Tab-separated table of C-alpha atoms in Angstrom:
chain	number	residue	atom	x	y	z
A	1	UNK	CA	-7.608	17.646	-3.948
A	2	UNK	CA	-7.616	20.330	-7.286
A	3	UNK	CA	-5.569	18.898	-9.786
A	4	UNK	CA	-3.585	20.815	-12.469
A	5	UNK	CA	-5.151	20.856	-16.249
A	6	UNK	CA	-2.452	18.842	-18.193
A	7	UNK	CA	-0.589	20.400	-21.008
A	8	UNK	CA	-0.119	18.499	-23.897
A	9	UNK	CA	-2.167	16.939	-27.341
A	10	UNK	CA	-5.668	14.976	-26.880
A	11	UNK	CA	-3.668	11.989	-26.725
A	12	UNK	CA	-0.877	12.713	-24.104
A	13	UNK	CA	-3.246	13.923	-21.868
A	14	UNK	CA	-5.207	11.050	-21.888
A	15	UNK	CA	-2.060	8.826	-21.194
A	16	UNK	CA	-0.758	11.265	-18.778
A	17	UNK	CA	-4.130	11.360	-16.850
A	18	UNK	CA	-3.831	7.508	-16.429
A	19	UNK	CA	-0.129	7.571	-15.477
A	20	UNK	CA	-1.200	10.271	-12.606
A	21	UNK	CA	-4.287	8.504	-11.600
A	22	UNK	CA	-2.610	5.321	-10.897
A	23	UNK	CA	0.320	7.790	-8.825
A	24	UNK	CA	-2.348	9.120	-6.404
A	25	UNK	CA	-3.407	5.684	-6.250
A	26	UNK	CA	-0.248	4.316	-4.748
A	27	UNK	CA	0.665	7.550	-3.356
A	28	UNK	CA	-2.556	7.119	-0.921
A	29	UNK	CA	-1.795	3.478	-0.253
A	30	UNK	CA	1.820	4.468	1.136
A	31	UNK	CA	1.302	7.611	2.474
A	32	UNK	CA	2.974	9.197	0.038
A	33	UNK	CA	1.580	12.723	0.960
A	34	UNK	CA	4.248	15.266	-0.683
A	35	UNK	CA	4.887	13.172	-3.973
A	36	UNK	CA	0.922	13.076	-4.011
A	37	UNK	CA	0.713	16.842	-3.930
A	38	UNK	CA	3.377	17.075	-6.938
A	39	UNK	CA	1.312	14.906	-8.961
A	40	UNK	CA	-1.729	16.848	-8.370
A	41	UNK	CA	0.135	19.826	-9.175
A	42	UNK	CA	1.812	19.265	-12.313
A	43	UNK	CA	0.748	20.201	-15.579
A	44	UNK	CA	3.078	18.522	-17.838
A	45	UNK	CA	1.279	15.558	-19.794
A	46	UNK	CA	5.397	15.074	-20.543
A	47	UNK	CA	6.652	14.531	-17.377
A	48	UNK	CA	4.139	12.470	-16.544
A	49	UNK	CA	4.751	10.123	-19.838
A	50	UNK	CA	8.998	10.184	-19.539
A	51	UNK	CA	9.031	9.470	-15.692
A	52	UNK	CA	5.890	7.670	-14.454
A	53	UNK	CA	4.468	5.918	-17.552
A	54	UNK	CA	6.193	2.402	-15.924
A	55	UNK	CA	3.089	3.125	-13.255
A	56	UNK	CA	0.343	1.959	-16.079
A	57	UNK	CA	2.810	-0.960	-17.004
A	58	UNK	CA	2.393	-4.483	-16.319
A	59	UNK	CA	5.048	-5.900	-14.235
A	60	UNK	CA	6.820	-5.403	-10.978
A	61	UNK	CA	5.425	-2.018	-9.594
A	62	UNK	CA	7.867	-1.951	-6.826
A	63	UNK	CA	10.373	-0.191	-8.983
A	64	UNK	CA	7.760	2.825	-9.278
A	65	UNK	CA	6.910	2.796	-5.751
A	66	UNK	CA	10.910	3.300	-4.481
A	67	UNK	CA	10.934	6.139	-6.993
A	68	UNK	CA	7.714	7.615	-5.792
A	69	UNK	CA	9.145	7.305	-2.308
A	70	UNK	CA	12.166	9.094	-3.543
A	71	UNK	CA	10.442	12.161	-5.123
A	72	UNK	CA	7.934	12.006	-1.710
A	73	UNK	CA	11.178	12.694	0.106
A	74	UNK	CA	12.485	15.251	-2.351
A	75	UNK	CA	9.229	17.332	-2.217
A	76	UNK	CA	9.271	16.918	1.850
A	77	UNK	CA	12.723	18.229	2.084
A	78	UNK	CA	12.561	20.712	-0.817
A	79	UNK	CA	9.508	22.400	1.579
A	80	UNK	CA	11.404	21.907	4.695
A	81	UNK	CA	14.337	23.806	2.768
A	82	UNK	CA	12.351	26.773	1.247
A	83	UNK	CA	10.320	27.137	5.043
A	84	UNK	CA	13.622	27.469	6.896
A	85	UNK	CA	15.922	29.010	4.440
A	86	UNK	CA	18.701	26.698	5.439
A	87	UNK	CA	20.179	23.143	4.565
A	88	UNK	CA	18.580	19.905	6.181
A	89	UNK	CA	20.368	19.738	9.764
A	90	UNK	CA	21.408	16.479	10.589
A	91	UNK	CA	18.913	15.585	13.135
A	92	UNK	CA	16.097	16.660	11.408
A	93	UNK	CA	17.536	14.187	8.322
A	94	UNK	CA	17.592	11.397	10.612
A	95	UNK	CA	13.958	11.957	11.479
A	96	UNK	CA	12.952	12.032	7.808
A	97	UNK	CA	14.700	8.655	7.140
A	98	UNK	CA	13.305	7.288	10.402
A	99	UNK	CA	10.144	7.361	8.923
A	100	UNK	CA	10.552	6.102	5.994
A	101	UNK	CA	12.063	2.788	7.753
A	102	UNK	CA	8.527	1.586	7.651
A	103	UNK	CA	8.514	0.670	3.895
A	104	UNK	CA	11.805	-1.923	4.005
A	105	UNK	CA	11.029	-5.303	3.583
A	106	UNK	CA	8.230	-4.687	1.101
A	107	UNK	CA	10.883	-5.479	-1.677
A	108	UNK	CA	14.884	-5.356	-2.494
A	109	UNK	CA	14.040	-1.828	-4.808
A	110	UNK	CA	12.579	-0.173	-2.178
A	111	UNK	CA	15.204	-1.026	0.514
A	112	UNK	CA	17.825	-0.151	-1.902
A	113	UNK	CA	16.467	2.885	-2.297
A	114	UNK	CA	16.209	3.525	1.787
A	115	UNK	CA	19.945	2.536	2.088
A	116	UNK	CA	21.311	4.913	-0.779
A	117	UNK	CA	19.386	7.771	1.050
A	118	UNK	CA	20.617	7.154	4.569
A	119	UNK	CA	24.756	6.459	2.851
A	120	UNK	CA	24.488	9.383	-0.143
A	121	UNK	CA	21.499	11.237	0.114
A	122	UNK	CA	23.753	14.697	-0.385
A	123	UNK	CA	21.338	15.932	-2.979
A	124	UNK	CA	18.046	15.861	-0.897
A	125	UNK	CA	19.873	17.808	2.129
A	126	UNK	CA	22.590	19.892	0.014
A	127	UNK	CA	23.722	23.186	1.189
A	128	UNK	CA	21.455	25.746	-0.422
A	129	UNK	CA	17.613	25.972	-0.511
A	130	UNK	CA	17.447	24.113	-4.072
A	131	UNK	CA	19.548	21.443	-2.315
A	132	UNK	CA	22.220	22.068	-5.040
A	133	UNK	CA	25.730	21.973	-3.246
């Protein structure tokens, strides 16, 4: 998969390049095939520093994985959106959630992170094509 050329000074872009690296990493071992995509796609050595840089940290990882699940589901319905021109109907949310019932149990984060979706996940399914209501 191409990835973007990151944006940034010699030294960001070093960082950032680690902090996506280890992404794709865990975005192959969970399937993680949109979020994935988004990594290889962006170009901002920033972004990747402000929102992933706990990825390259020591310590509990599981944290970074619920949040990579989380923008995986963004990007999925963000496409789904754009393709249809419509809102997330409720049946096809429930099969998007459905499949992402495979990943509770592998810690408290990432099933807290599956609950909030299924009680408030307004903002992924939201009534225009950016999902904003």
């Amino acid at each position: 998969m191409k990835m973007a050329e990151l944006k940034g000074t010699e030294k960001q872009v070093a960082w950032a390049n680690d902090i996506r690296n280890k992404g794709i990493e865990f975005c192959e071992k969970y399937d993680f095939s949109f979020a994935k995509q988004k990594f290889c796609d962006m170009d901002s050595s920033k972004w990747f520093i402000d929102e992933w840089r706990g990825l390259t940290s020591r310590g509990n990882k599981f944290g970074m994985v619920a949040n990579l699940m989380e923008l995986n589901i963004q990007e999925e319905t963000r496409i789904i959106r754009e393709k249809n021109g419509r809102a997330i109907k409720h049946k096809e949310r429930v099969q998007i959630l459905d499949s992402y019932e495979k990943y509770r149990n592998i810690d408290s984060e990432v099933d807290y992170k599956i609950n909030e979706f299924w009680s408030d996940g307004q903002y992924l399914w939201g009534g225009s094509i950016s999902g904003q209501n």
